[in-house]
N, CA and C atoms as an extended XYZ file, in Angstrom:
432
Properties=species:S:1:pos:R:3:atomname:S:1:resname:S:1:resid:I:1 pbc="F F F"
N        11.757       -0.572       27.605 N   MET     1
C        13.224       -0.631       28.025 CA  MET     1
C        13.320       -1.942       28.942 C   MET     1
N        12.204       -2.513       29.842 N   GLU     2
C        12.325       -3.767       30.455 CA  GLU     2
C        12.355       -5.014       29.921 C   GLU     2
N        12.257       -4.723       28.927 N   TRP     3
C        12.460       -6.018       27.930 CA  TRP     3
C        14.071       -6.647       27.883 C   TRP     3
N        13.883       -8.335       28.317 N   ARG     4
C        15.246       -8.734       28.109 CA  ARG     4
C        15.363       -9.787       27.346 C   ARG     4
N        16.267       -9.920       26.137 N   TYR     5
C        16.371      -11.232       25.389 CA  TYR     5
C        17.297      -11.958       26.161 C   TYR     5
N        17.322      -13.243       26.061 N   GLU     6
C        18.150      -14.207       26.513 CA  GLU     6
C        19.222      -14.218       25.351 C   GLU     6
N        20.455      -14.774       26.334 N   ALA     7
C        21.863      -14.895       25.185 CA  ALA     7
C        21.633      -16.210       24.209 C   ALA     7
N        22.334      -15.616       23.100 N   PRO     8
C        22.440      -14.845       22.668 CA  PRO     8
C        21.911      -13.515       21.838 C   PRO     8
N        20.884      -13.260       22.208 N   TYR     9
C        19.772      -12.163       21.681 CA  TYR     9
C        20.342      -11.194       22.655 C   TYR     9
N        20.734      -11.055       23.760 N   ALA    10
C        20.866      -10.142       24.902 CA  ALA    10
C        21.351       -8.638       24.109 C   ALA    10
N        21.932       -8.491       22.935 N   MET    11
C        22.373       -7.771       22.286 CA  MET    11
C        21.263       -6.713       21.971 C   MET    11
N        20.162       -6.887       21.942 N   TYR    12
C        19.154       -6.305       21.187 CA  TYR    12
C        18.170       -5.729       22.563 C   TYR    12
N        19.035       -5.869       23.807 N   ASN    13
C        18.287       -5.554       25.507 CA  ASN    13
C        18.526       -3.702       24.937 C   ASN    13
N        17.500       -2.997       25.438 N   LEU    14
C        17.885       -1.654       25.657 CA  LEU    14
C        18.266       -0.894       26.710 C   LEU    14
N        19.066        0.090       26.575 N   SER    15
C        19.865        0.720       27.866 CA  SER    15
C        18.731        1.603       28.562 C   SER    15
N        18.599        2.007       29.740 N   ASP    16
C        18.229        3.388       29.916 CA  ASP    16
C        18.562        4.305       30.108 C   ASP    16
N        19.748        4.589       29.213 N   ASP    17
C        20.228        5.451       28.626 CA  ASP    17
C        19.159        6.892       28.019 C   ASP    17
N        19.407        7.730       28.583 N   PRO    18
C        18.772        9.020       28.299 CA  PRO    18
C        18.414        9.186       27.008 C   PRO    18
N        19.446        9.607       26.085 N   GLU    19
C        19.587        9.368       24.696 CA  GLU    19
C        18.635        8.372       24.195 C   GLU    19
N        18.948        7.061       24.258 N   ASP    20
C        17.959        5.821       24.063 CA  ASP    20
C        16.463        6.087       24.171 C   ASP    20
N        16.371        6.060       25.601 N   ILE    21
C        14.762        7.117       25.819 CA  ILE    21
C        14.391        7.851       24.915 C   ILE    21
N        14.946        8.506       24.921 N   GLN    22
C        14.603       10.246       23.989 CA  GLN    22
C        14.723        9.860       22.758 C   GLN    22
N        14.934        9.078       22.118 N   GLU    23
C        15.085        8.638       20.349 CA  GLU    23
C        13.380        7.503       20.326 C   GLU    23
N        13.179        6.488       21.491 N   LEU    24
C        12.051        6.166       21.618 CA  LEU    24
C        10.821        6.603       21.486 C   LEU    24
N        11.173        7.968       22.228 N   LEU    25
C         9.793        8.725       22.739 CA  LEU    25
C         9.727        9.641       21.821 C   LEU    25
N        10.375        9.946       20.370 N   ASP    26
C        10.399       11.126       19.887 CA  ASP    26
C         9.586       11.415       18.299 C   ASP    26
N         8.689       10.094       18.016 N   GLY    27
C         7.886       10.399       17.206 CA  GLY    27
C         8.309        9.302       15.998 C   GLY    27
N         9.523        8.454       16.042 N   SER    28
C         9.876        7.703       14.998 CA  SER    28
C         9.923        6.650       15.144 C   SER    28
N         9.298        5.722       16.106 N   TYR    29
C         8.977        4.452       16.874 CA  TYR    29
C         7.464        4.452       16.527 C   TYR    29
N         7.288        3.225       16.115 N   TYR    30
C         5.659        2.677       16.163 CA  TYR    30
C         5.394        1.739       16.682 C   TYR    30
N         4.533        1.607       17.841 N   ALA    31
C         4.169        0.784       18.495 CA  ALA    31
C         2.998       -0.222       18.444 C   ALA    31
N         3.696       -1.604       18.443 N   VAL    32
C         2.421       -2.583       18.159 CA  VAL    32
C         2.057       -2.868       19.416 C   VAL    32
N         0.564       -2.900       19.560 N   ILE    33
C        -0.130       -3.470       20.687 CA  ILE    33
C        -1.036       -4.451       20.352 C   ILE    33
N        -0.800       -5.584       21.220 N   SER    34
C        -1.828       -6.808       21.135 CA  SER    34
C        -3.145       -6.702       21.363 C   SER    34
N        -3.828       -7.839       21.061 N   PRO    35
C        -5.186       -7.686       21.315 CA  PRO    35
C        -5.548       -7.464       22.842 C   PRO    35
N        -4.362       -7.807       23.491 N   GLU    36
C        -4.638       -7.673       24.959 CA  GLU    36
C        -4.756       -6.116       25.521 C   GLU    36
N        -4.324       -5.295       24.262 N   ASN    37
C        -4.034       -4.174       24.707 CA  ASN    37
C        -2.578       -4.283       25.873 C   ASN    37
N        -1.707       -5.102       25.363 N   GLU    38
C        -0.083       -4.890       25.691 CA  GLU    38
C         0.455       -4.702       24.483 C   GLU    38
N         2.061       -3.835       24.644 N   LEU    39
C         3.047       -3.274       23.778 CA  LEU    39
C         3.579       -4.947       23.577 C   LEU    39
N         3.288       -5.459       22.271 N   ALA    40
C         4.096       -6.366       21.427 CA  ALA    40
C         5.031       -6.253       20.995 C   ALA    40
N         5.295       -5.129       20.271 N   GLY    41
C         6.495       -4.882       19.396 CA  GLY    41
C         6.744       -3.477       18.773 C   GLY    41
N         7.381       -3.566       18.181 N   PHE    42
C         7.827       -1.762       17.302 CA  PHE    42
C         8.510       -2.060       16.152 C   PHE    42
N         8.201       -0.775       15.729 N   PHE    43
C         8.976       -0.700       13.855 CA  PHE    43
C         9.606        0.627       14.395 C   PHE    43
N        10.929        0.685       13.049 N   CYS    44
C        11.034        2.366       12.854 CA  CYS    44
C        11.508        1.982       11.923 C   CYS    44
N        11.474        3.363       11.102 N   TYR    45
C        12.054        3.221        9.738 CA  TYR    45
C        12.863        4.556        9.356 C   TYR    45
N        13.541        4.675        8.434 N   GLY    46
C        14.670        5.163        7.950 CA  GLY    46
C        15.833        5.340        8.653 C   GLY    46
N        16.573        6.199        9.135 N   ARG    47
C        17.916        6.745        9.603 CA  ARG    47
C        17.715        5.939       11.295 C   ARG    47
N        16.544        5.678       12.136 N   TYR    48
C        16.561        5.213       13.149 CA  TYR    48
C        16.915        3.688       13.325 C   TYR    48
N        16.443        3.038       11.879 N   ALA    49
C        16.510        1.884       11.718 CA  ALA    49
C        18.219        1.740       11.175 C   ALA    49
N        19.032        2.385       10.932 N   GLN    50
C        20.145        2.284       10.675 CA  GLN    50
C        21.475        1.902       11.513 C   GLN    50
N        21.862        0.604       11.436 N   VAL    51
C        23.368        0.518       12.020 CA  VAL    51
C        24.354        0.993       12.116 C   VAL    51
N        25.188        1.637       13.552 N   PRO    52
C        26.339        2.908       13.647 CA  PRO    52
C        26.975        2.042       12.648 C   PRO    52
N        27.341        0.854       12.603 N   GLY    53
C        28.510        0.440       11.440 CA  GLY    53
C        28.389        0.409       10.321 C   GLY    53
N        27.097        0.321        9.988 N   GLY    54
C        26.941        0.127        8.422 CA  GLY    54
C        26.689        1.717        7.684 C   GLY    54
N        26.701        2.950        8.643 N   ILE    55
C        26.294        4.066        8.673 CA  ILE    55
C        28.031        4.678        8.174 C   ILE    55
N        28.993        3.906        9.305 N   ARG    56
C        30.618        4.243        9.140 CA  ARG    56
C        30.893        4.069        7.954 C   ARG    56
N        30.554        2.552        7.447 N   GLU    57
C        30.991        2.098        5.819 CA  GLU    57
C        30.455        2.831        5.060 C   GLU    57
N        29.605        3.646        4.992 N   GLY    58
C        28.442        4.205        3.977 CA  GLY    58
C        27.921        3.223        3.035 C   GLY    58
N        27.251        2.375        3.991 N   LEU    59
C        26.198        1.539        3.294 CA  LEU    59
C        24.838        1.982        3.288 C   LEU    59
N        24.415        3.037        3.741 N   TYR    60
C        23.032        3.628        3.682 CA  TYR    60
C        22.792        4.782        2.764 C   TYR    60
N        23.410        4.712        1.420 N   ILE    61
C        23.781        5.715        0.867 CA  ILE    61
C        23.160        5.391       -0.669 C   ILE    61
N        22.309        5.957       -1.365 N   GLY    62
C        22.143        6.492       -3.001 CA  GLY    62
C        21.160        5.189       -3.447 C   GLY    62
N        20.353        4.486       -2.517 N   ASP    63
C        19.562        3.291       -3.399 CA  ASP    63
C        17.939        3.015       -3.168 C   ASP    63
N        17.942        4.417       -2.894 N   ARG    64
C        16.094        4.449       -2.687 CA  ARG    64
C        15.412        3.564       -1.701 C   ARG    64
N        16.324        2.965       -0.501 N   ALA    65
C        15.832        1.618        0.099 CA  ALA    65
C        15.475        1.917        1.432 C   ALA    65
N        14.326        1.883        1.600 N   LEU    66
C        13.554        2.428        3.211 CA  LEU    66
C        13.902        1.210        4.536 C   LEU    66
N        14.976        1.940        5.350 N   ASP    67
C        15.516        1.247        6.062 CA  ASP    67
C        14.423        0.712        6.825 C   ASP    67
N        14.156       -0.800        7.435 N   ILE    68
C        13.375       -1.056        8.403 CA  ILE    68
C        13.936       -1.874        9.430 C   ILE    68
N        13.902       -1.153       10.800 N   GLY    69
C        14.227       -1.891       12.187 CA  GLY    69
C        12.980       -2.243       12.986 C   GLY    69
N        12.951       -3.048       13.548 N   LEU    70
C        11.997       -4.010       14.194 CA  LEU    70
C        12.514       -4.981       15.447 C   LEU    70
N        11.436       -4.813       16.585 N   GLY    71
C        11.510       -5.686       17.904 CA  GLY    71
C        10.006       -6.275       18.314 C   GLY    71
N        10.602       -7.465       18.948 N   LEU    72
C         9.120       -8.126       19.225 CA  LEU    72
C         9.237       -8.556       20.562 C   LEU    72
N         8.450       -8.719       21.366 N   LYS    73
C         8.487       -8.511       22.859 CA  LYS    73
C         9.017      -10.175       22.793 C   LYS    73
N        10.206      -10.066       24.200 N   PRO    74
C        10.683      -11.359       24.273 CA  PRO    74
C         9.656      -12.278       24.230 C   PRO    74
N         9.093      -12.528       24.810 N   GLU    75
C         7.777      -13.480       25.012 CA  GLU    75
C         7.499      -13.900       23.753 C   GLU    75
N         7.526      -13.453       23.063 N   LEU    76
C         6.665      -13.328       21.507 CA  LEU    76
C         7.698      -14.193       20.827 C   LEU    76
N         9.046      -14.069       20.702 N   THR    77
C         9.728      -14.499       19.631 CA  THR    77
C        10.009      -16.044       19.811 C   THR    77
N        10.375      -16.784       18.364 N   GLY    78
C        10.247      -18.312       18.296 CA  GLY    78
C         9.330      -18.814       18.466 C   GLY    78
N         8.338      -18.434       18.028 N   ARG    79
C         6.639      -18.635       18.318 CA  ARG    79
C         5.885      -18.656       16.748 C   ARG    79
N         6.446      -18.409       16.121 N   GLY    80
C         5.912      -18.597       14.905 CA  GLY    80
C         5.354      -17.319       14.323 C   GLY    80
N         5.531      -16.311       15.208 N   LYS    81
C         4.627      -15.121       14.839 CA  LYS    81
C         5.507      -13.509       13.812 C   LYS    81
N         6.969      -14.258       13.812 N   GLY    82
C         7.892      -12.923       13.135 CA  GLY    82
C         7.209      -12.905       11.792 C   GLY    82
N         6.860      -13.985       10.937 N   ARG    83
C         6.269      -13.605        9.853 CA  ARG    83
C         5.305      -12.804        9.620 C   ARG    83
N         4.243      -12.901       10.682 N   ASP    84
C         2.818      -11.803       10.108 CA  ASP    84
C         3.373      -10.445       10.892 C   ASP    84
N         4.451      -10.742       11.868 N   PHE    85
C         4.421       -9.219       12.488 CA  PHE    85
C         5.414       -7.971       11.511 C   PHE    85
N         6.411       -8.742       10.580 N   LEU    86
C         7.312       -8.253        9.644 CA  LEU    86
C         6.200       -7.595        8.359 C   LEU    86
N         5.690       -8.128        7.985 N   GLU    87
C         4.509       -8.154        6.962 CA  GLU    87
C         3.506       -7.345        7.232 C   GLU    87
N         2.913       -7.569        8.395 N   SER    88
C         2.534       -5.795        8.902 CA  SER    88
C         3.259       -4.822        8.994 C   SER    88
N         4.263       -4.861        9.096 N   GLY    89
C         4.906       -3.453        9.088 CA  GLY    89
C         5.320       -3.205        8.114 C   GLY    89
N         5.781       -3.896        7.315 N   MET    90
C         6.176       -3.526        5.503 CA  MET    90
C         4.820       -3.041        5.249 C   MET    90
N         3.793       -3.621        5.544 N   GLU    91
C         2.433       -3.271        4.642 CA  GLU    91
C         2.372       -1.612        5.234 C   GLU    91
N         2.624       -1.480        6.442 N   PHE    92
C         2.674       -0.008        7.120 CA  PHE    92
C         3.303        1.006        6.510 C   PHE    92
N         4.717        0.382        6.113 N   ALA    93
C         5.258        1.112        5.475 CA  ALA    93
C         5.068        1.755        4.288 C   ALA    93
N         4.382        0.653        3.423 N   ARG    94
C         4.502        0.569        2.045 CA  ARG    94
C         3.066        2.172        2.334 C   ARG    94
N         1.943        1.629        2.841 N   ARG    95
C         1.327        2.857        3.226 CA  ARG    95
C         1.599        4.411        3.280 C   ARG    95
N         2.780        4.469        4.245 N   MET    96
C         3.028        5.518        4.717 CA  MET    96
C         4.252        6.246        4.033 C   MET    96
N         5.250        5.399        3.445 N   TYR    97
C         6.287        5.761        2.696 CA  TYR    97
C         6.600        5.351        1.170 C   TYR    97
N         5.779        4.704        0.821 N   GLY    98
C         5.846        4.107       -0.552 CA  GLY    98
C         7.428        3.638       -1.413 C   GLY    98
N         7.943        3.040       -0.584 N   PRO    99
C         9.750        2.718       -0.473 CA  PRO    99
C         9.684        1.847       -2.008 C   PRO    99
N        10.379        1.960       -2.888 N   GLU   100
C        10.597        0.932       -3.547 CA  GLU   100
C        11.203       -0.242       -3.128 C   GLU   100
N        12.248       -0.175       -2.264 N   ARG   101
C        12.218       -1.656       -1.638 CA  ARG   101
C        12.849       -1.043       -0.362 C   ARG   101
N        12.538       -2.537        0.565 N   PHE   102
C        13.213       -2.389        2.103 CA  PHE   102
C        14.565       -3.046        2.649 C   PHE   102
N        15.135       -2.357        3.244 N   ARG   103
C        16.742       -2.554        3.561 CA  ARG   103
C        16.371       -3.016        5.208 C   ARG   103
N        16.878       -3.998        5.590 N   LEU   104
C        17.516       -4.217        7.052 CA  LEU   104
C        18.546       -4.646        7.210 C   LEU   104
N        19.270       -4.452        8.466 N   SER   105
C        20.661       -5.053        8.782 CA  SER   105
C        20.171       -6.575       10.001 C   SER   105
N        20.856       -6.878       10.212 N   VAL   106
C        20.623       -8.259       11.252 CA  VAL   106
C        21.649       -8.939       11.281 C   VAL   106
N        22.592       -9.039       12.952 N   ALA   107
C        23.205       -9.483       13.679 CA  ALA   107
C        23.254      -10.841       12.382 C   ALA   107
N        24.801      -11.416       12.248 N   ALA   108
C        25.225      -12.643       11.651 CA  ALA   108
C        24.726      -13.645       12.168 C   ALA   108
N        24.791      -13.573       13.486 N   PHE   109
C        24.612      -14.949       14.737 CA  PHE   109
C        23.086      -15.456       14.178 C   PHE   109
N        22.114      -14.268       14.185 N   ASN   110
C        20.864      -14.578       14.046 CA  ASN   110
C        19.821      -15.099       13.074 C   ASN   110
N        20.275      -16.311       13.148 N   GLN   111
C        20.048      -17.242       11.930 CA  GLN   111
C        18.176      -17.576       11.854 C   GLN   111
N        17.732      -17.489       13.486 N   ARG   112
C        16.527      -17.343       13.304 CA  ARG   112
C        16.219      -16.143       12.437 C   ARG   112
N        16.290      -14.720       12.520 N   ALA   113
C        16.192      -13.525       11.920 CA  ALA   113
C        16.091      -14.077       10.742 C   ALA   113
N        17.459      -14.181       10.326 N   ILE   114
C        17.978      -14.386        8.858 CA  ILE   114
C        16.775      -15.445        8.187 C   ILE   114
N        16.655      -16.251        8.713 N   ALA   115
C        15.927      -17.548        7.964 CA  ALA   115
C        14.429      -17.114        7.281 C   ALA   115
N        13.932      -15.907        8.738 N   LEU   116
C        12.209      -14.976        8.351 CA  LEU   116
C        12.859      -14.395        7.276 C   LEU   116
N        13.673      -13.380        7.031 N   TYR   117
C        14.079      -12.043        6.244 CA  TYR   117
C        14.293      -13.105        4.711 C   TYR   117
N        15.145      -14.123        4.735 N   THR   118
C        14.952      -14.940        3.080 CA  THR   118
C        13.952      -15.222        2.975 C   THR   118
N        13.120      -15.731        3.862 N   GLY   119
C        11.633      -16.843        3.375 CA  GLY   119
C        10.306      -15.397        2.969 C   GLY   119
N        10.945      -14.202        3.198 N   LEU   120
C        10.395      -13.232        3.038 CA  LEU   120
C        10.325      -12.551        1.416 C   LEU   120
N        11.646      -13.229        1.061 N   GLY   121
C        12.362      -12.604       -0.196 CA  GLY   121
C        13.554      -11.808        0.048 C   GLY   121
N        14.009      -10.996        1.564 N   PHE   122
C        14.896      -10.817        1.380 CA  PHE   122
C        16.551      -11.340        0.971 C   PHE   122
N        17.576      -10.662        0.368 N   LYS   123
C        18.583      -11.242       -0.105 CA  LYS   123
C        19.956      -10.292        0.669 C   LYS   123
N        20.988      -11.057        1.014 N   PRO   124
C        22.136      -10.795        1.563 CA  PRO   124
C        22.946       -9.388        0.618 C   PRO   124
N        23.274       -8.187        1.131 N   ALA   125
C        23.752       -7.373        0.422 CA  ALA   125
C        24.890       -6.800        0.940 C   ALA   125
N        25.528       -7.396        1.654 N   GLY   126
C        27.097       -6.997        2.356 CA  GLY   126
C        26.596       -7.210        3.769 C   GLY   126
N        28.027       -6.928        4.775 N   GLU   127
C        28.646       -7.179        5.536 CA  GLU   127
C        29.064       -6.184        6.342 C   GLU   127
N        29.262       -5.387        7.800 N   PHE   128
C        30.031       -4.812        8.369 CA  PHE   128
C        29.841       -5.216        9.764 C   PHE   128
N        30.633       -4.592       10.526 N   VAL   129
C        31.109       -4.551       11.878 CA  VAL   129
C        30.378       -3.451       12.943 C   VAL   129
N        29.646       -4.462       13.481 N   ASN   130
C        29.133       -3.197       14.930 CA  ASN   130
C        29.469       -3.462       16.203 C   ASN   130
N        30.007       -2.613       17.311 N   ASN   131
C        29.941       -2.783       18.340 CA  ASN   131
C        30.674       -4.649       18.292 C   ASN   131
N        31.681       -4.980       17.561 N   ASN   132
C        32.471       -5.707       17.548 CA  ASN   132
C        31.875       -7.428       17.050 C   ASN   132
N        30.626       -7.116       16.606 N   GLY   133
C        29.816       -8.198       16.222 CA  GLY   133
C        29.615       -7.669       14.207 C   GLY   133
N        29.560       -9.057       13.703 N   GLU   134
C        29.372       -9.201       12.664 CA  GLU   134
C        28.127       -8.899       12.532 C   GLU   134
N        27.568       -7.648       11.458 N   HIS   135
C        26.134       -8.109       10.438 CA  HIS   135
C        25.815       -7.838        9.098 C   HIS   135
N        24.881       -8.193        9.071 N   GLU   136
C        24.820       -8.461        7.560 CA  GLU   136
C        23.693       -7.302        7.149 C   GLU   136
N        23.414       -6.904        5.838 N   MET   137
C        22.657       -6.127        5.480 CA  MET   137
C        21.779       -7.168        4.446 C   MET   137
N        20.110       -6.697        4.483 N   MET   138
C        19.832       -7.468        3.488 CA  MET   138
C        18.861       -6.414        2.647 C   MET   138
N        18.208       -6.769        1.562 N   PHE   139
C        17.157       -5.924        1.127 CA  PHE   139
C        16.426       -6.679        0.362 C   PHE   139
N        15.341       -6.095        0.013 N   LEU   140
C        13.901       -6.688       -0.852 CA  LEU   140
C        13.337       -5.831       -1.821 C   LEU   140
N        13.020       -6.143       -2.717 N   LEU   141
C        12.743       -5.450       -4.078 CA  LEU   141
C        11.670       -5.216       -3.813 C   LEU   141
N        10.613       -4.401       -3.908 N   LEU   142
C         9.397       -4.339       -3.939 CA  LEU   142
C         8.675       -4.539       -5.285 C   LEU   142
N         7.647       -5.131       -5.817 N   GLU   143
C         6.730       -5.190       -6.967 CA  GLU   143
C         6.042       -3.923       -6.530 C   GLU   143
N         5.905       -2.967       -7.544 N   MET   144
C         5.006       -1.816       -7.503 CA  MET   144
C         4.058       -1.949       -8.468 C   MET   144
């Protein structure tokens, strides 16, 4: 809850709203711990990774994709760690959930993340507005 991202990434800052805290603690999020035994990031899968604007548009229905959400500690972003971080989270999800494909949503301004996702094979799959900000939806088909 104390992580603070610099602008323009500040939209990813979490609040101390009791509902947000409860969601983080209900068992649907997975912590990523660094070798120094510190919280380095987190993943969530399924409905907790879905963005309200995409839900309102009906974009998360019927395609057998596993939604993936993630957060990397602000001090670790922009240092070339994103690829290994995301690949590890996807590998964990493959073992836990066996998805046919992954889907994620990303703010349209976040070109750093979009470059990472497209580099891993994600393809743009639609757009929607969430909290007055444009988001892109991306898919990755998995070879099983």
